[in-house]
Amino acid sequence: MKQILFVSIFLSLNILYAQVNLIKYVKPIIGTEKMGHTYPGATIPFGAVQLSPETDTISYEVNGKYNGEVYKYCAGYKYEDKTIVGFSHTHLSGTGHSDLGDFLIMPTQGKLQLNPGIASDSKSGYRSAYAHSNETAEAGYYKVKLDDDNILAEMTTSTRVGMHQYTFPKSDESHIILDLMAGIYNYDDKNVWTYVRVVNDTLITGYRQTMGWSRTRTVYFAMSFSNPFINYGQRNYDVKQAYRGFWGKFDQTNNFPEIAGKNIRMFFDFKTEEAEKIKIKFALSSVSQGNALENMQTEIKDWDFEKVKTEAQNSWNAELNKIKIDASEAVKTNFYTALYHTYINPTVYTDVNGEYKGLDQEVHVANGFTNYSTFSLWDTYRALHPLFNIIQPSRNNDMLKSMMAHYKESALHMLPIWSHYANDNWCMSGYHSVSVIADAIIKGNYNGDANEALDACVITAEQRNYEGIGTYMELGFIPAEKSGISVSNTLEYAYDDWCIAQLANKLNRKDVYAEFMKRSNNWQNNFNSATGFMQPKLANGTFKPNFDPLSTNGQGFIEGNSWNYSFFVPQDPKELVAKMGGSKNFTSRLDTLFSMNLPDSFFAETEDITREGIIGGYVHGNEPAHHVAYLYNWTNEAWKTQFQVRKILNMQYKPTPDGLGGNDDCGQMSAWYIFSSLGFYPVAPGSAAYALGSPIVNNAVLKLENGNTFTIEVINQKEKNVYVQQVVLNDKPLPTLFINHSDITNGSKLIFYMGPKPKK
Amino acid sequence: MKQILFVSIFLSLNILYAQVNLIKYVKPIIGTEKMGHTYPGATIPFGAVQLSPETDTISYEVNGKYNGEVYKYCAGYKYEDKTIVGFSHTHLSGTGHSDLGDFLIMPTQGKLQLNPGIASDSKSGYRSAYAHSNETAEAGYYKVKLDDDNILAEMTTSTRVGMHQYTFPKSDESHIILDLMAGIYNYDDKNVWTYVRVVNDTLITGYRQTMGWSRTRTVYFAMSFSNPFINYGQRNYDVKQAYRGFWGKFDQTNNFPEIAGKNIRMFFDFKTEEAEKIKIKFALSSVSQGNALENMQTEIKDWDFEKVKTEAQNSWNAELNKIKIDASEAVKTNFYTALYHTYINPTVYTDVNGEYKGLDQEVHVANGFTNYSTFSLWDTYRALHPLFNIIQPSRNNDMLKSMMAHYKESALHMLPIWSHYANDNWCMSGYHSVSVIADAIIKGNYNGDANEALDACVITAEQRNYEGIGTYMELGFIPAEKSGISVSNTLEYAYDDWCIAQLANKLNRKDVYAEFMKRSNNWQNNFNSATGFMQPKLANGTFKPNFDPLSTNGQGFIEGNSWNYSFFVPQDPKELVAKMGGSKNFTSRLDTLFSMNLPDSFFAETEDITREGIIGGYVHGNEPAHHVAYLYNWTNEAWKTQFQVRKILNMQYKPTPDGLGGNDDCGQMSAWYIFSSLGFYPVAPGSAAYALGSPIVNNAVLKLENGNTFTIEVINQKEKNVYVQQVVLNDKPLPTLFINHSDITNGSKLIFYMGPKPKK
């Protein structure tokens, strides 16, 4: 007994002492300028609440025109902007499409202004000027001084509750604005309905219903003030209003507790002493006001802001400590900020009582798992979910269960494409759920019914009405006449089909394996051996004329051109190399990709990236080529992978607000960084193999959930030593430039020996 | 044992044999023409579903103008109209304000038309011409031949499920239209959101969310077809549409199972043989699609239309048999149709599992009671709920519990004013919940916490922000400057306050009793002894100049003028008689009311009634004077009550489509008929006394829930014998023209001896 106790204490202490402060390397401000589309505000790992400042949304008009752009404000905040409109509770991280921005709160004092005002004149409304010098963005904590009204704004969160702390000056006219009209992607009648009840002078509950990227979406809330308000009211901006009670029996604009409409702003009035703090707890739920309140009461029981902040930051630190690296300060900042960004999506979608609203718009209970939402699968199947299979296997297991729940609740009987808050917006091509599912099950990270999951994959892949699948099943490709992205679709379906086959193989489902292995070769139908490019094909079987491999417009590709997409056969690089004329020709083609000069027209027509997101013709700012730098490993010139990967690590990720060359895409860009900086990458999720590259860390220790430790050591690590001379796994030289997932989970030690010259 | 068994069988047989066919006297078509605002379709007693034809709503435009009037189509159907648009599942009965008309279904064949078309050209859309000669409206059953497409439509319901049966001709193009745009009061962006999922080829579920008279209202549904449809689709008529999926991946208009938007029409295609029947079960819920489905599966298990119809009609017959009368055929038709109309509202609002959506828009469980909605209390406190205290005491008990649930869920902490589907539209004056509560508790019909109910009454009556209550509490009246209906308000508040006092007295709450007895005298503050009229008073205490006792416009009254409202002191007729100058003057004034000639201007400015709803200046078509004919009982000329009551019974109720002289108002007009035809009336609910009038039946037997029987016998009943010569209660001559509630519940026998001359 004594001995066991001792060991137990020792282990606890060991874990405790082992944790080092890593959140200091997290700079949420990275990616908030230009293309990154990240947000600087507070959240906790995979948190349901993302409490972050809005510098603008498209919620107001100037001279009849919207003031901003949908695309620009995907995350609500642009580092370039000079004013803050307020702080809202839901944000997408790194996407290229907008939504959310629910429940915008802004503290003001002086004359009440219910209009947000315009960016060029912050005094024109409730918004405020601010300076980056007065702004602090940390993991789990955000602080900014609001200059116009001399108010300090601070925020932190638990999983489902945002906590605000506003330090006011002395004022008889202090206000908290709750703008229920505000939102991101706030046009086309986005606001469907809003309902609020003022329960008492510190508690408000209600919901907000929107049709945005998520078409049928309702978010319930409970909002609690630390101090009672002395007065409150609302303004309803609906052009057409519902019947409002019999002959105006109530003045519904002031101190009237039942509020409903489409476009509503509320205010709560206080008298404040100098430096008086007003705190707000703001809880969300997809199910009900009652659940939101229960979430609040369970997660944040009192008004100790510092305690909540500490808990938030401790939760970040615990997650970050799963990978400890030794590296330069700049690399550490890039690395831990990237790791932070990989821990944001998907987001927790169950209430503390296990309930959530399903895709059928009905309330369900997640039995034995946490239901997650925000699946940007076209992006995240590539490296984010594979990363989770190493350092978040339990969460990834629950994410699979969430995808299966989505499948069961879907009237279409499909696994998610881009799943969000009880909706699928079907964004991007492919059916990459199957990749995430196959990868996790093959790597042993699913405790559900694997055969049921395979069935779901097959049924999804046979949804003939979905984006050309029917034609694809008949012809083996999608005719260019039928789709503007016919080649992307065929290539991605073929890869996904291979994933299904791999899963079927593991489950010994031979008929499924045979069928989907056959489908996985369909990429060859778009491969033109005469040009060596993937090309759109017409229904008559000939290639579409006027082919331009550089163009991203009308050539059959999505977020990419043929130059990048022609390498998209992650399931069979060996065959692709052969089809492209063997190792030499293939290498030469890759070299060209990484070195070509792109014409200006390319940037004019290509979305989501800037010149910074490009190396030669290789587009790192979009995802389709993320595996391409690793393809040299299938040639005789694997050292070029090492060169290109190190180049990308250095060029595409910088510890500055504009440090991301493209959308972070819910963590996929960041997951690429984590893998590549550690020296390996999952070229084809669904396979247990990782291709080796060129690590940028000096060493790394990965603490696995199974208790094992995977250690990476880099000998002779220097800026110029980008080339791998030798790799030793558990004291044995590696015969190839690949390792296996089991090498990691078994708790291996991997040593890279680096040098300034290629090992040819 | 044997003996008890025998008695038990005997009683059962007795009850069984005692039931006679009374539904043959129910003519739901009564009141569908002109002002009655009843609907002819199918429902069961207090049913949640009212499945009835719409002859028009205001859902379409002709030349930029709406085709109809909100007021005219309160119940969706006008006998005068020549076309039927379809059959929807929710209808108000007899109201003067519109809402509902949810889920309109129409069978058609031939070329698909998704537009309803216009009334003057039924071929212009899916609507159809019909003839009353091909129409049958019974309690629980409605049938009509749709001439345009040669389809027979039949419908019946259970409590929460409507059942349709459509008999088609042979056609390869038979359709069922589900118009989710259609609705009553269908303007001002009423349609907030619609969501539908096609679960399989016979089952549809979803919900429809509206802002109408009920501001925040969602009705969930489950719709099941007897035959699988072979094709289906939708059209979305939204001007602005939500993001509709990534580059139109699906054709969402045909065979696409996830449908959402604001203005949607759906169609389901069939091939039909000659005389083939397509049946539909359509279940409603305020909570969820799942609950709607559970309601359906619990209430209607198979596809036997005749069985459901029989059960519906049996349930009607059982309720109608609670009062058996002997009378002329015309009186029987009027009587049982009136009784039918009293059994329609309030409506069941709980699902079969006990859940309902509360006023806080959250899901609640009604523990130990059925939650009811549709409380038109300004109307129904007068006679409908008092009638329930005699023949529906259990249901009235549950209605009180529903009102208490409303109170507890209300952010305003108020009992309902006009409560409907988790909303209060605060229609009409007063806070008459307190009358219903006091009356029921005083009559022994409440098994809840009576003191809690009294507290709710007091808190409601002290809601200073509500319609002048604050001023009323300070000044004892509401200044005319503050309200256009100041006198109605004061008079009705004073009566309601008396009800609270009576309840307090019963509960021995002496302070409440004293306070509210004092408030109950406030009617005197609007009584001008110089004119003998109730008159609006200015804040300075003087009566408002330019007083016109005939006008209903701007004189301080709602749905009435001073001539009628000056008699509104039901709580203290004795004092009113005194204040008006004693019995002779008072009688003379009543005589004038019943005999005056009204100027045309009166009809031009007065809503809800026609010349048919008037006797002299007495307005029976609106409620405020419903007790007035009985006031002669407080004078020396009580025989005039008998004369006037009989006159009203004969003039205001006829067994024809236009047989009601005013809105039936959720059964209040009908409840007046039931009481008065039986010879007594509750002049002041909250008192256990009933004033006697002049029965129109020959005899009547009321079967009470406590097992007792209350019998009325009318000796010398003839058309001319309207005058009561003597009344004998349980073999003893009655000394007054009043009986007590306990006389009824104790199982008495009341004998009226009638004659052609007044007994002076």
mmCIF file with all atom_site columns, C-alpha atoms in Angstrom, chain B residues 401-466:
data_model
loop_
_atom_site.group_PDB
_atom_site.id
_atom_site.type_symbol
_atom_site.label_atom_id
_atom_site.label_alt_id
_atom_site.label_comp_id
_atom_site.label_asym_id
_atom_site.label_entity_id
_atom_site.label_seq_id
_atom_site.pdbx_PDB_ins_code
_atom_site.Cartn_x
_atom_site.Cartn_y
_atom_site.Cartn_z
_atom_site.occupancy
_atom_site.B_iso_or_equiv
_atom_site.pdbx_formal_charge
_atom_site.auth_seq_id
_atom_site.auth_comp_id
_atom_site.auth_asym_id
_atom_site.auth_atom_id
_atom_site.pdbx_PDB_model_num
ATOM 1  C CA . LYS B 1 401 ? -53.424 24.982 -13.717 1.00 0.00 ? 401 LYS B CA 1
ATOM 2  C CA . SER B 1 402 ? -52.575 26.037 -17.262 1.00 0.00 ? 402 SER B CA 1
ATOM 3  C CA . MET B 1 403 ? -53.119 29.662 -16.295 1.00 0.00 ? 403 MET B CA 1
ATOM 4  C CA . MET B 1 404 ? -50.899 29.218 -13.259 1.00 0.00 ? 404 MET B CA 1
ATOM 5  C CA . ALA B 1 405 ? -48.215 27.623 -15.458 1.00 0.00 ? 405 ALA B CA 1
ATOM 6  C CA . HIS B 1 406 ? -48.502 30.626 -17.777 1.00 0.00 ? 406 HIS B CA 1
ATOM 7  C CA . TYR B 1 407 ? -48.070 32.908 -14.778 1.00 0.00 ? 407 TYR B CA 1
ATOM 8  C CA . LYS B 1 408 ? -44.984 31.081 -13.577 1.00 0.00 ? 408 LYS B CA 1
ATOM 9  C CA . GLU B 1 409 ? -43.394 31.053 -17.033 1.00 0.00 ? 409 GLU B CA 1
ATOM 10 C CA . SER B 1 410 ? -44.158 34.687 -17.777 1.00 0.00 ? 410 SER B CA 1
ATOM 11 C CA . ALA B 1 411 ? -41.286 37.137 -17.550 1.00 0.00 ? 411 ALA B CA 1
ATOM 12 C CA . LEU B 1 412 ? -43.920 39.710 -16.619 1.00 0.00 ? 412 LEU B CA 1
ATOM 13 C CA . HIS B 1 413 ? -45.199 37.540 -13.754 1.00 0.00 ? 413 HIS B CA 1
ATOM 14 C CA . MET B 1 414 ? -48.764 37.924 -14.967 1.00 0.00 ? 414 MET B CA 1
ATOM 15 C CA . LEU B 1 415 ? -51.687 35.597 -15.359 1.00 0.00 ? 415 LEU B CA 1
ATOM 16 C CA . PRO B 1 416 ? -52.842 35.304 -18.972 1.00 0.00 ? 416 PRO B CA 1
ATOM 17 C CA . ILE B 1 417 ? -54.841 38.029 -20.681 1.00 0.00 ? 417 ILE B CA 1
ATOM 18 C CA . TRP B 1 418 ? -55.254 36.297 -24.059 1.00 0.00 ? 418 TRP B CA 1
ATOM 19 C CA . SER B 1 419 ? -52.940 33.338 -23.958 1.00 0.00 ? 419 SER B CA 1
ATOM 20 C CA . HIS B 1 420 ? -52.089 31.380 -27.036 1.00 0.00 ? 420 HIS B CA 1
ATOM 21 C CA . TYR B 1 421 ? -49.339 28.934 -27.984 1.00 0.00 ? 421 TYR B CA 1
ATOM 22 C CA . ALA B 1 422 ? -46.689 30.145 -25.528 1.00 0.00 ? 422 ALA B CA 1
ATOM 23 C CA . ASN B 1 423 ? -47.558 33.783 -26.084 1.00 0.00 ? 423 ASN B CA 1
ATOM 24 C CA . ASP B 1 424 ? -49.843 36.425 -24.660 1.00 0.00 ? 424 ASP B CA 1
ATOM 25 C CA . ASN B 1 425 ? -51.196 38.915 -27.150 1.00 0.00 ? 425 ASN B CA 1
ATOM 26 C CA . TRP B 1 426 ? -52.759 40.959 -24.287 1.00 0.00 ? 426 TRP B CA 1
ATOM 27 C CA . CYS B 1 427 ? -55.931 41.368 -26.290 1.00 0.00 ? 427 CYS B CA 1
ATOM 28 C CA . MET B 1 428 ? -58.847 43.296 -24.698 1.00 0.00 ? 428 MET B CA 1
ATOM 29 C CA . SER B 1 429 ? -59.149 44.938 -21.295 1.00 0.00 ? 429 SER B CA 1
ATOM 30 C CA . GLY B 1 430 ? -59.138 43.717 -17.720 1.00 0.00 ? 430 GLY B CA 1
ATOM 31 C CA . TYR B 1 431 ? -57.272 40.862 -16.060 1.00 0.00 ? 431 TYR B CA 1
ATOM 32 C CA . HIS B 1 432 ? -60.068 38.362 -16.172 1.00 0.00 ? 432 HIS B CA 1
ATOM 33 C CA . SER B 1 433 ? -57.979 35.319 -15.322 1.00 0.00 ? 433 SER B CA 1
ATOM 34 C CA . VAL B 1 434 ? -58.745 36.330 -11.758 1.00 0.00 ? 434 VAL B CA 1
ATOM 35 C CA . SER B 1 435 ? -62.466 35.929 -12.385 1.00 0.00 ? 435 SER B CA 1
ATOM 36 C CA . VAL B 1 436 ? -61.997 32.432 -13.798 1.00 0.00 ? 436 VAL B CA 1
ATOM 37 C CA . ILE B 1 437 ? -59.720 31.470 -10.922 1.00 0.00 ? 437 ILE B CA 1
ATOM 38 C CA . ALA B 1 438 ? -61.937 32.911 -8.200  1.00 0.00 ? 438 ALA B CA 1
ATOM 39 C CA . ASP B 1 439 ? -65.090 31.417 -9.687  1.00 0.00 ? 439 ASP B CA 1
ATOM 40 C CA . ALA B 1 440 ? -63.584 27.936 -9.955  1.00 0.00 ? 440 ALA B CA 1
ATOM 41 C CA . ILE B 1 441 ? -62.043 27.924 -6.487  1.00 0.00 ? 441 ILE B CA 1
ATOM 42 C CA . ILE B 1 442 ? -65.160 29.350 -4.846  1.00 0.00 ? 442 ILE B CA 1
ATOM 43 C CA . LYS B 1 443 ? -67.179 26.639 -6.591  1.00 0.00 ? 443 LYS B CA 1
ATOM 44 C CA . GLY B 1 444 ? -64.757 23.998 -5.344  1.00 0.00 ? 444 GLY B CA 1
ATOM 45 C CA . ASN B 1 445 ? -63.189 23.148 -8.686  1.00 0.00 ? 445 ASN B CA 1
ATOM 46 C CA . TYR B 1 446 ? -59.471 23.528 -8.042  1.00 0.00 ? 446 TYR B CA 1
ATOM 47 C CA . ASN B 1 447 ? -57.198 20.921 -6.546  1.00 0.00 ? 447 ASN B CA 1
ATOM 48 C CA . GLY B 1 448 ? -54.079 23.093 -6.696  1.00 0.00 ? 448 GLY B CA 1
ATOM 49 C CA . ASP B 1 449 ? -52.751 25.546 -4.137  1.00 0.00 ? 449 ASP B CA 1
ATOM 50 C CA . ALA B 1 450 ? -55.520 28.131 -3.765  1.00 0.00 ? 450 ALA B CA 1
ATOM 51 C CA . ASN B 1 451 ? -53.369 30.584 -1.850  1.00 0.00 ? 451 ASN B CA 1
ATOM 52 C CA . GLU B 1 452 ? -50.714 30.481 -4.535  1.00 0.00 ? 452 GLU B CA 1
ATOM 53 C CA . ALA B 1 453 ? -53.468 31.186 -7.070  1.00 0.00 ? 453 ALA B CA 1
ATOM 54 C CA . LEU B 1 454 ? -54.674 34.134 -5.025  1.00 0.00 ? 454 LEU B CA 1
ATOM 55 C CA . ASP B 1 455 ? -51.116 35.461 -4.861  1.00 0.00 ? 455 ASP B CA 1
ATOM 56 C CA . ALA B 1 456 ? -50.903 35.241 -8.641  1.00 0.00 ? 456 ALA B CA 1
ATOM 57 C CA . CYS B 1 457 ? -54.177 37.169 -8.916  1.00 0.00 ? 457 CYS B CA 1
ATOM 58 C CA . VAL B 1 458 ? -52.901 39.905 -6.592  1.00 0.00 ? 458 VAL B CA 1
ATOM 59 C CA . ILE B 1 459 ? -49.544 40.190 -8.345  1.00 0.00 ? 459 ILE B CA 1
ATOM 60 C CA . THR B 1 460 ? -51.285 40.435 -11.712 1.00 0.00 ? 460 THR B CA 1
ATOM 61 C CA . ALA B 1 461 ? -53.682 43.072 -10.407 1.00 0.00 ? 461 ALA B CA 1
ATOM 62 C CA . GLU B 1 462 ? -50.724 45.080 -9.126  1.00 0.00 ? 462 GLU B CA 1
ATOM 63 C CA . GLN B 1 463 ? -48.767 45.094 -12.407 1.00 0.00 ? 463 GLN B CA 1
ATOM 64 C CA . ARG B 1 464 ? -48.400 48.855 -12.446 1.00 0.00 ? 464 ARG B CA 1
ATOM 65 C CA . ASN B 1 465 ? -46.930 48.946 -15.958 1.00 0.00 ? 465 ASN B CA 1
ATOM 66 C CA . TYR B 1 466 ? -49.885 47.140 -17.474 1.00 0.00 ? 466 TYR B CA 1
#
